[in-house]
PDB file of C-alpha atoms in Angstrom:
ATOM      1  CA  UNK A   1       1.936 -30.047 -20.846  1.00 63.00           C
ATOM      2  CA  UNK A   2       2.415 -30.091 -24.740  1.00 80.00           C
ATOM      3  CA  UNK A   3       5.062 -27.359 -25.625  1.00 84.00           C
ATOM      4  CA  UNK A   4       4.742 -25.578 -29.018  1.00 84.00           C
ATOM      5  CA  UNK A   5       7.720 -26.349 -31.651  1.00 88.00           C
ATOM      6  CA  UNK A   6      10.196 -23.719 -32.288  1.00 89.00           C
ATOM      7  CA  UNK A   7       8.921 -23.431 -35.941  1.00 90.00           C
ATOM      8  CA  UNK A   8       5.491 -22.570 -34.427  1.00 91.00           C
ATOM      9  CA  UNK A   9       6.954 -19.681 -32.403  1.00 88.00           C
ATOM     10  CA  UNK A  10       8.860 -18.367 -35.330  1.00 89.00           C
ATOM     11  CA  UNK A  11       5.656 -18.299 -37.370  1.00 90.00           C
ATOM     12  CA  UNK A  12       3.830 -16.564 -34.427  1.00 89.00           C
ATOM     13  CA  UNK A  13       6.572 -13.935 -34.265  1.00 87.00           C
ATOM     14  CA  UNK A  14       6.283 -13.240 -37.959  1.00 87.00           C
ATOM     15  CA  UNK A  15       2.483 -13.062 -37.762  1.00 87.00           C
ATOM     16  CA  UNK A  16       1.657 -15.916 -40.187  1.00 89.00           C
ATOM     17  CA  UNK A  17      -0.456 -18.116 -38.156  1.00 90.00           C
ATOM     18  CA  UNK A  18      -4.151 -18.654 -38.479  1.00 92.00           C
ATOM     19  CA  UNK A  19      -6.261 -16.854 -35.922  1.00 92.00           C
ATOM     20  CA  UNK A  20      -6.938 -20.106 -34.172  1.00 92.00           C
ATOM     21  CA  UNK A  21      -3.323 -21.160 -34.077  1.00 90.00           C
ATOM     22  CA  UNK A  22      -2.631 -17.625 -32.733  1.00 91.00           C
ATOM     23  CA  UNK A  23      -5.144 -17.948 -30.144  1.00 91.00           C
ATOM     24  CA  UNK A  24      -3.414 -21.272 -29.240  1.00 89.00           C
ATOM     25  CA  UNK A  25      -0.035 -19.860 -28.753  1.00 89.00           C
ATOM     26  CA  UNK A  26      -1.699 -16.803 -26.639  1.00 89.00           C
ATOM     27  CA  UNK A  27      -3.324 -19.130 -24.530  1.00 88.00           C
ATOM     28  CA  UNK A  28      -0.222 -21.317 -24.091  1.00 85.00           C
ATOM     29  CA  UNK A  29       1.914 -18.312 -22.948  1.00 86.00           C
ATOM     30  CA  UNK A  30      -0.877 -17.155 -20.614  1.00 87.00           C
ATOM     31  CA  UNK A  31      -0.441 -20.379 -18.986  1.00 86.00           C
ATOM     32  CA  UNK A  32       2.977 -19.456 -17.877  1.00 83.00           C
ATOM     33  CA  UNK A  33       4.933 -22.209 -19.642  1.00 84.00           C
ATOM     34  CA  UNK A  34       8.396 -21.425 -18.909  1.00 86.00           C
ATOM     35  CA  UNK A  35       9.919 -23.759 -21.697  1.00 89.00           C
ATOM     36  CA  UNK A  36       7.684 -22.183 -24.528  1.00 88.00           C
ATOM     37  CA  UNK A  37       8.141 -18.574 -23.161  1.00 88.00           C
ATOM     38  CA  UNK A  38      12.156 -19.182 -23.406  1.00 90.00           C
ATOM     39  CA  UNK A  39      11.645 -20.564 -27.086  1.00 90.00           C
ATOM     40  CA  UNK A  40       9.372 -17.482 -27.900  1.00 88.00           C
ATOM     41  CA  UNK A  41      12.064 -15.061 -26.573  1.00 89.00           C
ATOM     42  CA  UNK A  42      14.698 -16.857 -28.643  1.00 90.00           C
ATOM     43  CA  UNK A  43      12.460 -16.487 -31.702  1.00 88.00           C
ATOM     44  CA  UNK A  44      12.115 -12.788 -30.987  1.00 86.00           C
ATOM     45  CA  UNK A  45      15.653 -12.353 -30.725  1.00 88.00           C
ATOM     46  CA  UNK A  46      16.364 -14.333 -33.947  1.00 87.00           C
ATOM     47  CA  UNK A  47      13.897 -12.252 -35.844  1.00 85.00           C
ATOM     48  CA  UNK A  48      14.614  -8.986 -34.303  1.00 82.00           C
ATOM     49  CA  UNK A  49      16.317  -7.457 -37.432  1.00 82.00           C
ATOM     50  CA  UNK A  50      13.408  -8.307 -39.773  1.00 81.00           C
ATOM     51  CA  UNK A  51      10.755  -7.116 -37.496  1.00 80.00           C
ATOM     52  CA  UNK A  52       9.285  -3.730 -38.022  1.00 79.00           C
ATOM     53  CA  UNK A  53      10.813  -1.306 -35.526  1.00 78.00           C
ATOM     54  CA  UNK A  54       8.143   0.976 -33.782  1.00 76.00           C
ATOM     55  CA  UNK A  55       7.912   4.447 -34.318  1.00 81.00           C
ATOM     56  CA  UNK A  56       9.398   5.810 -31.103  1.00 83.00           C
ATOM     57  CA  UNK A  57       8.435   9.395 -31.485  1.00 87.00           C
ATOM     58  CA  UNK A  58       4.711   8.675 -32.213  1.00 87.00           C
ATOM     59  CA  UNK A  59       4.654   6.075 -29.471  1.00 85.00           C
ATOM     60  CA  UNK A  60       5.941   8.764 -26.982  1.00 88.00           C
ATOM     61  CA  UNK A  61       3.496  11.327 -27.978  1.00 89.00           C
ATOM     62  CA  UNK A  62       0.677   8.711 -27.723  1.00 90.00           C
ATOM     63  CA  UNK A  63       2.034   7.769 -24.243  1.00 89.00           C
ATOM     64  CA  UNK A  64       2.544  11.432 -22.976  1.00 90.00           C
ATOM     65  CA  UNK A  65      -1.068  12.554 -24.205  1.00 90.00           C
ATOM     66  CA  UNK A  66      -2.631   9.483 -22.485  1.00 89.00           C
ATOM     67  CA  UNK A  67      -0.584  10.584 -19.360  1.00 87.00           C
ATOM     68  CA  UNK A  68      -1.873  14.142 -19.512  1.00 86.00           C
ATOM     69  CA  UNK A  69      -5.486  12.997 -19.901  1.00 85.00           C
ATOM     70  CA  UNK A  70      -5.172  10.489 -16.949  1.00 81.00           C
ATOM     71  CA  UNK A  71      -3.410  13.174 -14.576  1.00 78.00           C
ATOM     72  CA  UNK A  72      -5.423  15.968 -15.369  1.00 74.00           C
ATOM     73  CA  UNK A  73      -8.702  14.065 -14.716  1.00 65.00           C
ATOM     74  CA  UNK A  74      -7.308  12.942 -11.454  1.00 62.00           C
ATOM     75  CA  UNK A  75      -6.054  16.468 -10.320  1.00 59.00           C
ATOM     76  CA  UNK A  76      -9.183  18.133 -11.488  1.00 56.00           C
ATOM     77  CA  UNK A  77     -12.413  16.851 -11.013  1.00 55.00           C
ATOM     78  CA  UNK A  78     -14.878  17.190 -13.644  1.00 55.00           C
ATOM     79  CA  UNK A  79     -16.790  20.903 -13.810  1.00 52.00           C
ATOM     80  CA  UNK A  80     -20.196  20.795 -12.203  1.00 51.00           C
ATOM     81  CA  UNK A  81     -22.964  21.833 -14.440  1.00 49.00           C
ATOM     82  CA  UNK A  82     -23.388  25.167 -12.435  1.00 49.00           C
ATOM     83  CA  UNK A  83     -20.471  26.519 -14.284  1.00 53.00           C
ATOM     84  CA  UNK A  84     -18.001  26.403 -11.255  1.00 53.00           C
ATOM     85  CA  UNK A  85     -14.458  26.431 -12.588  1.00 52.00           C
ATOM     86  CA  UNK A  86     -12.108  23.302 -12.076  1.00 50.00           C
ATOM     87  CA  UNK A  87     -10.488  23.426  -8.744  1.00 54.00           C
ATOM     88  CA  UNK A  88      -7.409  21.389  -7.485  1.00 59.00           C
ATOM     89  CA  UNK A  89      -8.084  18.664  -5.032  1.00 62.00           C
ATOM     90  CA  UNK A  90      -8.975  19.839  -1.553  1.00 76.00           C
ATOM     91  CA  UNK A  91      -6.495  19.224   1.100  1.00 73.00           C
ATOM     92  CA  UNK A  92      -9.235  17.344   2.878  1.00 76.00           C
ATOM     93  CA  UNK A  93      -8.686  14.612   0.108  1.00 80.00           C
ATOM     94  CA  UNK A  94      -5.091  14.357   0.203  1.00 82.00           C
ATOM     95  CA  UNK A  95      -3.857  11.111   1.476  1.00 84.00           C
ATOM     96  CA  UNK A  96      -1.271  12.481   3.908  1.00 87.00           C
ATOM     97  CA  UNK A  97      -4.051  14.041   5.836  1.00 87.00           C
ATOM     98  CA  UNK A  98      -5.758  10.813   6.105  1.00 88.00           C
ATOM     99  CA  UNK A  99      -2.653   8.818   7.146  1.00 89.00           C
ATOM    100  CA  UNK A 100      -1.879  11.714   9.837  1.00 91.00           C
ATOM    101  CA  UNK A 101      -5.641  11.317  11.264  1.00 91.00           C
ATOM    102  CA  UNK A 102      -5.094   7.589  11.187  1.00 91.00           C
ATOM    103  CA  UNK A 103      -1.758   7.884  13.223  1.00 92.00           C
ATOM    104  CA  UNK A 104      -3.066  10.210  15.675  1.00 92.00           C
ATOM    105  CA  UNK A 105      -6.128   7.818  16.153  1.00 90.00           C
ATOM    106  CA  UNK A 106      -3.889   4.965  16.689  1.00 88.00           C
ATOM    107  CA  UNK A 107      -1.625   6.970  19.238  1.00 88.00           C
ATOM    108  CA  UNK A 108      -4.718   8.073  20.999  1.00 87.00           C
ATOM    109  CA  UNK A 109      -5.946   4.344  21.379  1.00 84.00           C
ATOM    110  CA  UNK A 110      -2.676   3.210  22.284  1.00 82.00           C
ATOM    111  CA  UNK A 111      -2.078   6.019  24.942  1.00 81.00           C
ATOM    112  CA  UNK A 112      -5.513   5.446  26.670  1.00 81.00           C
ATOM    113  CA  UNK A 113      -4.814   1.465  26.886  1.00 78.00           C
ATOM    114  CA  UNK A 114      -7.676   0.588  24.558  1.00 77.00           C
ATOM    115  CA  UNK A 115      -5.564  -1.921  22.452  1.00 73.00           C
ATOM    116  CA  UNK A 116      -4.470  -3.536  25.730  1.00 76.00           C
ATOM    117  CA  UNK A 117      -7.831  -3.702  27.089  1.00 73.00           C
ATOM    118  CA  UNK A 118      -9.082  -5.373  24.056  1.00 73.00           C
ATOM    119  CA  UNK A 119      -5.950  -8.026  23.888  1.00 73.00           C
ATOM    120  CA  UNK A 120      -6.850  -8.787  27.663  1.00 70.00           C
ATOM    121  CA  UNK A 121     -10.465  -9.418  26.799  1.00 65.00           C
ATOM    122  CA  UNK A 122      -9.709 -11.723  23.820  1.00 63.00           C
ATOM    123  CA  UNK A 123      -7.096 -13.373  25.692  1.00 64.00           C
ATOM    124  CA  UNK A 124      -9.605 -13.922  28.509  1.00 65.00           C
ATOM    125  CA  UNK A 125     -12.309 -15.213  26.149  1.00 64.00           C
ATOM    126  CA  UNK A 126     -10.108 -17.557  24.392  1.00 65.00           C
ATOM    127  CA  UNK A 127      -8.158 -18.987  27.517  1.00 66.00           C
ATOM    128  CA  UNK A 128      -9.610 -18.710  30.741  1.00 61.00           C
ATOM    129  CA  UNK A 129      -6.349 -19.879  32.473  1.00 64.00           C
ATOM    130  CA  UNK A 130      -4.403 -17.039  30.609  1.00 56.00           C
ATOM    131  CA  UNK A 131      -1.563 -15.532  32.702  1.00 57.00           C
ATOM    132  CA  UNK A 132      -3.005 -12.120  32.325  1.00 53.00           C
ATOM    133  CA  UNK A 133      -6.028 -13.134  34.597  1.00 52.00           C
ATOM    134  CA  UNK A 134      -3.671 -14.323  37.292  1.00 53.00           C
ATOM    135  CA  UNK A 135      -1.612 -10.911  37.331  1.00 55.00           C
ATOM    136  CA  UNK A 136      -2.608  -8.428  39.958  1.00 55.00           C
ATOM    137  CA  UNK A 137      -4.732  -5.606  38.989  1.00 54.00           C
ATOM    138  CA  UNK A 138      -1.824  -3.124  38.895  1.00 53.00           C
ATOM    139  CA  UNK A 139      -0.108  -5.131  36.263  1.00 58.00           C
ATOM    140  CA  UNK A 140      -3.345  -5.314  34.036  1.00 65.00           C
ATOM    141  CA  UNK A 141      -4.207  -1.729  34.122  1.00 74.00           C
ATOM    142  CA  UNK A 142      -3.157   0.495  31.099  1.00 76.00           C
ATOM    143  CA  UNK A 143       0.305   1.890  30.687  1.00 73.00           C
ATOM    144  CA  UNK A 144      -1.435   5.480  30.421  1.00 76.00           C
ATOM    145  CA  UNK A 145      -2.862   4.999  33.753  1.00 80.00           C
ATOM    146  CA  UNK A 146       0.371   3.861  35.335  1.00 80.00           C
ATOM    147  CA  UNK A 147       2.257   6.770  33.576  1.00 79.00           C
ATOM    148  CA  UNK A 148      -0.460   9.200  34.865  1.00 83.00           C
ATOM    149  CA  UNK A 149      -0.065   7.847  38.637  1.00 86.00           C
ATOM    150  CA  UNK A 150       3.770   8.182  38.130  1.00 84.00           C
ATOM    151  CA  UNK A 151       3.315  11.607  36.751  1.00 86.00           C
ATOM    152  CA  UNK A 152       1.194  12.657  39.742  1.00 86.00           C
ATOM    153  CA  UNK A 153       3.578  11.061  42.250  1.00 86.00           C
ATOM    154  CA  UNK A 154       6.407  13.068  40.759  1.00 83.00           C
ATOM    155  CA  UNK A 155       4.424  16.435  40.742  1.00 84.00           C
ATOM    156  CA  UNK A 156       3.394  15.624  44.364  1.00 86.00           C
ATOM    157  CA  UNK A 157       7.081  15.128  45.365  1.00 86.00           C
ATOM    158  CA  UNK A 158       8.110  18.499  43.536  1.00 84.00           C
ATOM    159  CA  UNK A 159       5.213  20.425  45.391  1.00 83.00           C
ATOM    160  CA  UNK A 160       6.165  19.053  48.656  1.00 84.00           C
ATOM    161  CA  UNK A 161       9.734  19.893  48.244  1.00 80.00           C
ATOM    162  CA  UNK A 162       8.551  23.352  47.191  1.00 77.00           C
ATOM    163  CA  UNK A 163       6.654  23.911  50.413  1.00 81.00           C
ATOM    164  CA  UNK A 164       9.384  22.654  52.615  1.00 81.00           C
ATOM    165  CA  UNK A 165      11.706  25.219  50.772  1.00 79.00           C
ATOM    166  CA  UNK A 166       9.089  28.036  51.400  1.00 77.00           C
ATOM    167  CA  UNK A 167       8.700  27.119  55.131  1.00 76.00           C
ATOM    168  CA  UNK A 168      12.260  27.558  55.939  1.00 69.00           C
TER     169      UNK A 168
END
């Protein structure tokens, strides 16, 4: 890669290059040439005192004006032609609601064993000798079914204990 000389970068910073030369420098910087970028930064530092300083007050005002325009249009959709006033975003459109619904659906699918069933199906399709196929049915059934069976067993034991206490 051909690197631009230091004098070219100094002229680039001063703004005295022809449009073709300036385009060449822009293209070279866009190509991520680290050596030339370093020379460019050194040229900026060297000429920092002679370069015009930005009017920070007008720059700040311009940025804040653009910020207000962007955020107002995002917070309030344009008014309908029926004359309805602008309303804030509906809570149905709030991202936290979407994340909550997605988390609830994920937990439901995990709790019902859908993901485990799908993974078993994929494993069986990819590798017919997969160890999951050799496991007994009790080990391959979803966790939710096993939990439900344990819960029912626990409730049966509690109920039988109550019946024994009532018979005394």
